[in-house]
Coordinates of C-alpha atoms in Angstrom, one line a residue:
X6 CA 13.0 18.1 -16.2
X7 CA 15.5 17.0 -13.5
X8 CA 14.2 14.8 -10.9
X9 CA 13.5 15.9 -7.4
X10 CA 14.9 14.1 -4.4
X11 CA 13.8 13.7 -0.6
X12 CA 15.6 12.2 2.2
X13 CA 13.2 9.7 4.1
X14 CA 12.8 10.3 7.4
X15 CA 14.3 7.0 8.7
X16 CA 14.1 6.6 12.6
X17 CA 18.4 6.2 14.1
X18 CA 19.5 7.0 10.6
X19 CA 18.5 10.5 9.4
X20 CA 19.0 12.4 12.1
X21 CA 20.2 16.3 12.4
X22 CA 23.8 15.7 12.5
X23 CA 23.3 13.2 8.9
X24 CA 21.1 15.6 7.6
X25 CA 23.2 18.7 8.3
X26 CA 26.5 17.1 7.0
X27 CA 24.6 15.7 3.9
X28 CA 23.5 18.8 2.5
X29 CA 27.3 20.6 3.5
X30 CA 29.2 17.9 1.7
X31 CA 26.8 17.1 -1.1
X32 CA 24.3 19.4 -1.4
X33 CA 22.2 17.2 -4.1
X34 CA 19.0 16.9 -2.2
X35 CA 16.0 18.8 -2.5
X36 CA 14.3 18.3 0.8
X37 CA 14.6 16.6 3.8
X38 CA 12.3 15.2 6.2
X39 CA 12.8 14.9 9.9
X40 CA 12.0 11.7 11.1
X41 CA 8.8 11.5 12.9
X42 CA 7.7 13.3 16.6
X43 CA 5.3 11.9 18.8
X44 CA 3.5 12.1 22.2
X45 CA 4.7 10.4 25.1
X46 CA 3.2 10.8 28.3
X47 CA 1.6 14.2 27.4
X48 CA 4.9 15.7 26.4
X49 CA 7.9 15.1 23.8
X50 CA 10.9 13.5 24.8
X51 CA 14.2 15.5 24.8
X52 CA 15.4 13.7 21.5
X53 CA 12.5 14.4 19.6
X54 CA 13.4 18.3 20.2
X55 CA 16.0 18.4 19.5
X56 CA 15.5 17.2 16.0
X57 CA 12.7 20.1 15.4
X58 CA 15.1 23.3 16.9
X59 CA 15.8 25.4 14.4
X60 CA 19.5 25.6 14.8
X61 CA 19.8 22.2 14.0
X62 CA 17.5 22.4 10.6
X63 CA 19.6 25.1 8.4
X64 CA 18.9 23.5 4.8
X65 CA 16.4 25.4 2.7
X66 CA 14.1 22.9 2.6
X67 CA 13.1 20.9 5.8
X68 CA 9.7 19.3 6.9
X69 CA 9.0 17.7 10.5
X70 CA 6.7 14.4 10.4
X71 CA 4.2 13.5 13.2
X72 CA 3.1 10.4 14.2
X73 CA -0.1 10.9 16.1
X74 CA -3.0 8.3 17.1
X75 CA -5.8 11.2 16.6
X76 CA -6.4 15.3 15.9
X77 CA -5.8 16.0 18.8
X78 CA -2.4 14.5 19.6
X79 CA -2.2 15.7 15.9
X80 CA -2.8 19.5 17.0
X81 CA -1.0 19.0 20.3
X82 CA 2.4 18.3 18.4
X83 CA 1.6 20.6 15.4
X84 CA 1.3 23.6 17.8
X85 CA 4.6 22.8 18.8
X86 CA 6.6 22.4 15.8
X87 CA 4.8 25.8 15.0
X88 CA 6.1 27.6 18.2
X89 CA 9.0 26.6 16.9
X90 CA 8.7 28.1 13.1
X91 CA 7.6 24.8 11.2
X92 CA 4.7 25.9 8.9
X93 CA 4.8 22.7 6.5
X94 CA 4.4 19.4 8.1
X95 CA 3.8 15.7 7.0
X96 CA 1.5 13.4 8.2
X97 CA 3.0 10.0 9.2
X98 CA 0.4 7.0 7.7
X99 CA 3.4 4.7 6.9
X100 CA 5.4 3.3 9.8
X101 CA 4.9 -0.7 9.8
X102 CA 6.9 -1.2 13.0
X103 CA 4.2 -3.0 15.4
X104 CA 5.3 -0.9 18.4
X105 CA 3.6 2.0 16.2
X106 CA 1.0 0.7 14.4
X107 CA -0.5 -1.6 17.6
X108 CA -1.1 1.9 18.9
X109 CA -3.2 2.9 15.8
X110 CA -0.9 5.2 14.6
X111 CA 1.5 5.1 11.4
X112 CA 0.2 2.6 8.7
X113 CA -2.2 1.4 11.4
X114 CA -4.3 3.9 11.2
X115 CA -4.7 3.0 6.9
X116 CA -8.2 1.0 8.1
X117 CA -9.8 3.7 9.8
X118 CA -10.3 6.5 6.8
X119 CA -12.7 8.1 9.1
X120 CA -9.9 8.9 11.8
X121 CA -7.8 10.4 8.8
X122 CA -10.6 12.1 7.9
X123 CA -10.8 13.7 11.1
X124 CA -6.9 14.5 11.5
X125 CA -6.9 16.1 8.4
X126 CA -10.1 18.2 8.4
X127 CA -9.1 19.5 12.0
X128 CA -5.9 20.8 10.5
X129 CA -7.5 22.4 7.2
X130 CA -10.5 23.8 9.4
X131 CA -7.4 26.4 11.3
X132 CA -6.6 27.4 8.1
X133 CA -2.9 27.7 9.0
X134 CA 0.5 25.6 7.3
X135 CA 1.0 22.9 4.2
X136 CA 0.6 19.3 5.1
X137 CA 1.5 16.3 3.0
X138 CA 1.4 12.8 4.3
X139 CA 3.4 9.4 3.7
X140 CA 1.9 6.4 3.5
X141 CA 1.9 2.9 2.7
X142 CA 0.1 0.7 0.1
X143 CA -2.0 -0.8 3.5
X144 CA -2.3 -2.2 6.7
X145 CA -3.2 -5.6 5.9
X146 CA -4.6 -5.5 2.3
X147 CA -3.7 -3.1 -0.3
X148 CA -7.4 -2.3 -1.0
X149 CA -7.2 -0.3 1.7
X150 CA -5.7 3.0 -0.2
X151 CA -8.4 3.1 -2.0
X152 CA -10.7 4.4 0.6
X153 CA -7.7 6.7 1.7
X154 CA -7.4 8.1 -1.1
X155 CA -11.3 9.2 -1.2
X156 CA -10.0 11.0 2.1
X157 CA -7.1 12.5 0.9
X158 CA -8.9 13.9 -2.4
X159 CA -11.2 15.7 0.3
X160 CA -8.5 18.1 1.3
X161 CA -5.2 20.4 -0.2
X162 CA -2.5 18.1 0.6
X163 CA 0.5 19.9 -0.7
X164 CA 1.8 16.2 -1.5
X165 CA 1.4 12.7 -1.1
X166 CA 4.9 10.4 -0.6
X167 CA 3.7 6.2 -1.1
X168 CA 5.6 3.7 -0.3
X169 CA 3.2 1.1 -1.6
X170 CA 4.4 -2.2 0.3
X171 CA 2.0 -3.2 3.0
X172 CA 3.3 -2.8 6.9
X173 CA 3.6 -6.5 7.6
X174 CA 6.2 -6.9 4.7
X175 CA 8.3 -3.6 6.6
X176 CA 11.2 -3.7 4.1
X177 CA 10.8 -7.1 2.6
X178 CA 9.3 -8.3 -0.2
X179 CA 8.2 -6.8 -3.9
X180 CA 6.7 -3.2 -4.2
X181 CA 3.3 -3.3 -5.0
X182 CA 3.5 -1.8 -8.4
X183 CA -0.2 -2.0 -8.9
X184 CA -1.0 -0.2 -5.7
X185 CA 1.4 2.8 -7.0
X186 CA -0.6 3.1 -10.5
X187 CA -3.8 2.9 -8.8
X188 CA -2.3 5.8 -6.9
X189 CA -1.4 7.8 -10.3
X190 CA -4.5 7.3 -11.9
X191 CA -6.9 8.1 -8.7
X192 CA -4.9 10.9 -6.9
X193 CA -5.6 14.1 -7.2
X194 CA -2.7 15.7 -5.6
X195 CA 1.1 15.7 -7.0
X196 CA 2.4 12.0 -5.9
X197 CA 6.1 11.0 -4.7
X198 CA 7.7 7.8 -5.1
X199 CA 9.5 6.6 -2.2
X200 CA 10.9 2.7 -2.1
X201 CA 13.8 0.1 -3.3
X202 CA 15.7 2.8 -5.3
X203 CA 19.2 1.6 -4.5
X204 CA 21.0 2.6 -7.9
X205 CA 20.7 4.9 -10.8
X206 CA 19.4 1.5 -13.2
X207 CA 16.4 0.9 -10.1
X208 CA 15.5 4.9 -10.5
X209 CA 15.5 4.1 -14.5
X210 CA 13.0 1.5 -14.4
X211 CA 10.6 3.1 -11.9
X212 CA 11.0 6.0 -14.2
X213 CA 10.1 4.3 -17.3
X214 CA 6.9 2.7 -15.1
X215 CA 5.8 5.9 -13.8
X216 CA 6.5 8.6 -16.4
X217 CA 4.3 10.9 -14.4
X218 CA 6.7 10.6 -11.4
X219 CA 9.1 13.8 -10.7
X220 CA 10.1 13.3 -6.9
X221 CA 11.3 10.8 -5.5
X222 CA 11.9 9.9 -1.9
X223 CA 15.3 7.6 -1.1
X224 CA 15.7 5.9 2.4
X225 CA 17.7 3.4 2.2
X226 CA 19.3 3.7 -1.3
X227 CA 20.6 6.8 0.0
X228 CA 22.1 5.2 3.2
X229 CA 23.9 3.0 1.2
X230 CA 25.2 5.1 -1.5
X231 CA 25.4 9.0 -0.4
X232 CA 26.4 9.6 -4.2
X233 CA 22.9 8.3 -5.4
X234 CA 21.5 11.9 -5.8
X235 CA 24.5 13.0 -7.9
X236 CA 24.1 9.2 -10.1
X237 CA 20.3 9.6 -10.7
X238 CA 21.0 14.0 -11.5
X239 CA 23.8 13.3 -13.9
X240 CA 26.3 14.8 -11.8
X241 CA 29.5 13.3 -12.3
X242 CA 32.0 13.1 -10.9
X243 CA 35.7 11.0 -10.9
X244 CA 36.9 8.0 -8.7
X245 CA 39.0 10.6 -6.6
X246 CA 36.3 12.9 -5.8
X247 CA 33.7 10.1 -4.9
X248 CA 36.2 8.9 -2.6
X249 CA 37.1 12.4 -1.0
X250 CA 33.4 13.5 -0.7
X251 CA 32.8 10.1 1.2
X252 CA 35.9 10.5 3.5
X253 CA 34.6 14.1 4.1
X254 CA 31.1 13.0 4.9
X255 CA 32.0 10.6 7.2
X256 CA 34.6 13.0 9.2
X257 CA 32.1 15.6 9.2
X258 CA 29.6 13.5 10.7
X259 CA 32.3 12.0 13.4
X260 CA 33.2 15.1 14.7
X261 CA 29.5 16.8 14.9
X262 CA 28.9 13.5 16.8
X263 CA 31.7 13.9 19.0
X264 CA 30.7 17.7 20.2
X265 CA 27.2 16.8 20.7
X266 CA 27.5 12.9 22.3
X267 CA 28.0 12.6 26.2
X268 CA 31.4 10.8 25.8
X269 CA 33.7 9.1 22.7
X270 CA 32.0 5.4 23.4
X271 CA 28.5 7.2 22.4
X272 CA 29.8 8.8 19.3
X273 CA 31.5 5.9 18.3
X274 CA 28.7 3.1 18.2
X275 CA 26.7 6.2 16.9
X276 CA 29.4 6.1 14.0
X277 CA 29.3 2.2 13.7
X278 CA 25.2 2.3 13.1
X279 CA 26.0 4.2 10.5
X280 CA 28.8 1.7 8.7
X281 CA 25.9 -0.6 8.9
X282 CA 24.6 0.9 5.4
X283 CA 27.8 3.1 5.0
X284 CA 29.9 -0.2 4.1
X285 CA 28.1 -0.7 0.9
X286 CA 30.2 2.1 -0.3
X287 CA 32.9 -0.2 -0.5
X288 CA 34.0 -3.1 -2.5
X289 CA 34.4 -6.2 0.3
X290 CA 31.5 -4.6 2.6
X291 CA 31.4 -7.8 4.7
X292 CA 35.2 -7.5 5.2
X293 CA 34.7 -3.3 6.3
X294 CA 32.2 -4.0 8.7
X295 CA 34.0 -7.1 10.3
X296 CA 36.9 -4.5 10.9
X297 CA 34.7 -2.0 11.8
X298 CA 32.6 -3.9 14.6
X299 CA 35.9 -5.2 16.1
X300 CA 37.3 -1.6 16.5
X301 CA 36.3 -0.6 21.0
X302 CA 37.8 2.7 21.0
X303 CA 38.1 6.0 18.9
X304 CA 41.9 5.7 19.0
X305 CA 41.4 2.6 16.6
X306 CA 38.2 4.0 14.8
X307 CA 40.1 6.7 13.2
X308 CA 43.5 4.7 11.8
X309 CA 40.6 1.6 11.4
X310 CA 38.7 4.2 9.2
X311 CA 41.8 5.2 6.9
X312 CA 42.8 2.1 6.0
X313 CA 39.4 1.2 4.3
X314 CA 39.5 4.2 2.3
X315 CA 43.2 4.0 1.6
X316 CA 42.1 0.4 0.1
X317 CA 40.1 2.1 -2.5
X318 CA 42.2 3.9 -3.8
X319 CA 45.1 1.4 -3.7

């Protein structure tokens, strides 16, 4: 059975425009998430919806996240997304930022089961959408999925996505292995993998690990290598065509950046956050980003640009 693959929903990273020229010039994912909404002084801020409108989520398969404290900032942005034609959302129990999680929301709500209880049954008692939820292996320790996933057996979670590090370790450190298998063996609802799949040999060995596993969520890996999908499918392609799908990724994503941005300088250092992980495509990534950061203006982006791909295939 060919694996299933998600986009994380990665905060900067994974926004519409990436999202919308991923699936045009590749078309290899499965779903994608949108990263996570939230509250902010009763209301959503303008960039948060704009990531929800519909016009700006035309893949087949797109699910918003929300990030609330409690049910009822839950409901508030659930009703929302609704109005605006969602009918599948995810829960977000995973951010490890400490902006978030001091706030008692993402993976700082993992020690207070009872407060997931209460998000959760509020949404299943209206009887109306899907919900799955990400998550981490903890908070602080990862005993603390165990008493989550007492809660999460309580209800028809469409699926559940694990990251299993703990938030203090963000994205350092090992994967708690043990804290996924747990996960397999006690879980009663169809489990994703998400974490530290950068190559087709890392997918391999999680595979072998977790034989159970079908879907799998890529964050980073993906950032890095937009090809990853088509590496871990079997889809393969030549040197020529890896090259010409990345030069048409990038341009697509340049120039949906420069209708939407306010002026060239915004869709620029919009572009150069995205060399950041985008540079790994490339042999000397050190030496692509050192040109890249030095480039000030888009009339020496784009000839900046073309001469790291016409390195490749020199």
């Amino acid at each position: 059975m060919e694996a299933k693959i998600y986009v994380a929903p990665l905060q900067g990273f994974t926004d519409y425009v990436y999202r919308e020229s991923y699936a045009k010039v590749f078309g290899t994912v499965d779903r994608y998430f949108i990263p996570y909404i939230s509250v902010k002084n009763d209301t959503i801020p303008n960039k948060y919806m704009r990531e929800i409108l519909p016009e700006n989520n035309t893949q087949s398969s797109v699910v918003p996240q929300i990030l609330a404290k409690d049910a009822a900032e839950f409901d508030f942005l659930k009703n929302i997304l609704t109005d605006h034609g969602y009918n599948e959302f995810n829960l977000n129990l995973g951010c490890p930022y400490p902006m978030v999680t001091n706030r008692g929301k993402g993976s700082g709500l993992l020690p207070f089961p009872e407060e997931i209880y209460k998000i959760l049954d509020h949404f299943f008692s209206q009887e109306e959408g899907e919900l799955s939820v990400k998550l981490r292996a903890g908070y602080k320790s990862a005993d603390e999925i165990k008493d989550v996933i007492k809660v999460l057996n309580q209800f028809p979670l469409k699926e559940v996505i694990l990251h299993a590090r703990l938030a203090g370790q963000l994205y350092s450190g090992e994967i708690d292995e043990n804290a996924f298998s747990y996960a397999t063996q006690n879980l009663k609802h169809k489990l994703v993998y998400n974490g530290d799949i950068f190559s087709k040999q890392d997918f391999i060995d999680k595979q072998n690990k977790f034989p159970g596993i079908n879907t799998w969520m890529l964050g980073r890996g993906i950032l890095m290598n937009p090809l990853l999908p088509h590496e871990i499918k079997g889809i393969d392609i030549s040197e020529k065509e890896r090259t010409d799908l990345l030069y048409t990724f990038h341009q697509t994503m340049l120039e949906h950046y420069l209708e939407i941005m306010d002026n060239e300088g915004n869709a620029l250092n919009k572009m150069k956050q995205f060399w950041s992980y985008f540079a790994h495509c490339f042999p000397n990534q050190k030496k692509v980003m050192k040109h890249i950061k030095k480039v000030k203006a888009l009339n020496r982006y784009n000839p900046t640009v073309k001469s790291i791909f016409n390195e490749i295939n020199s």
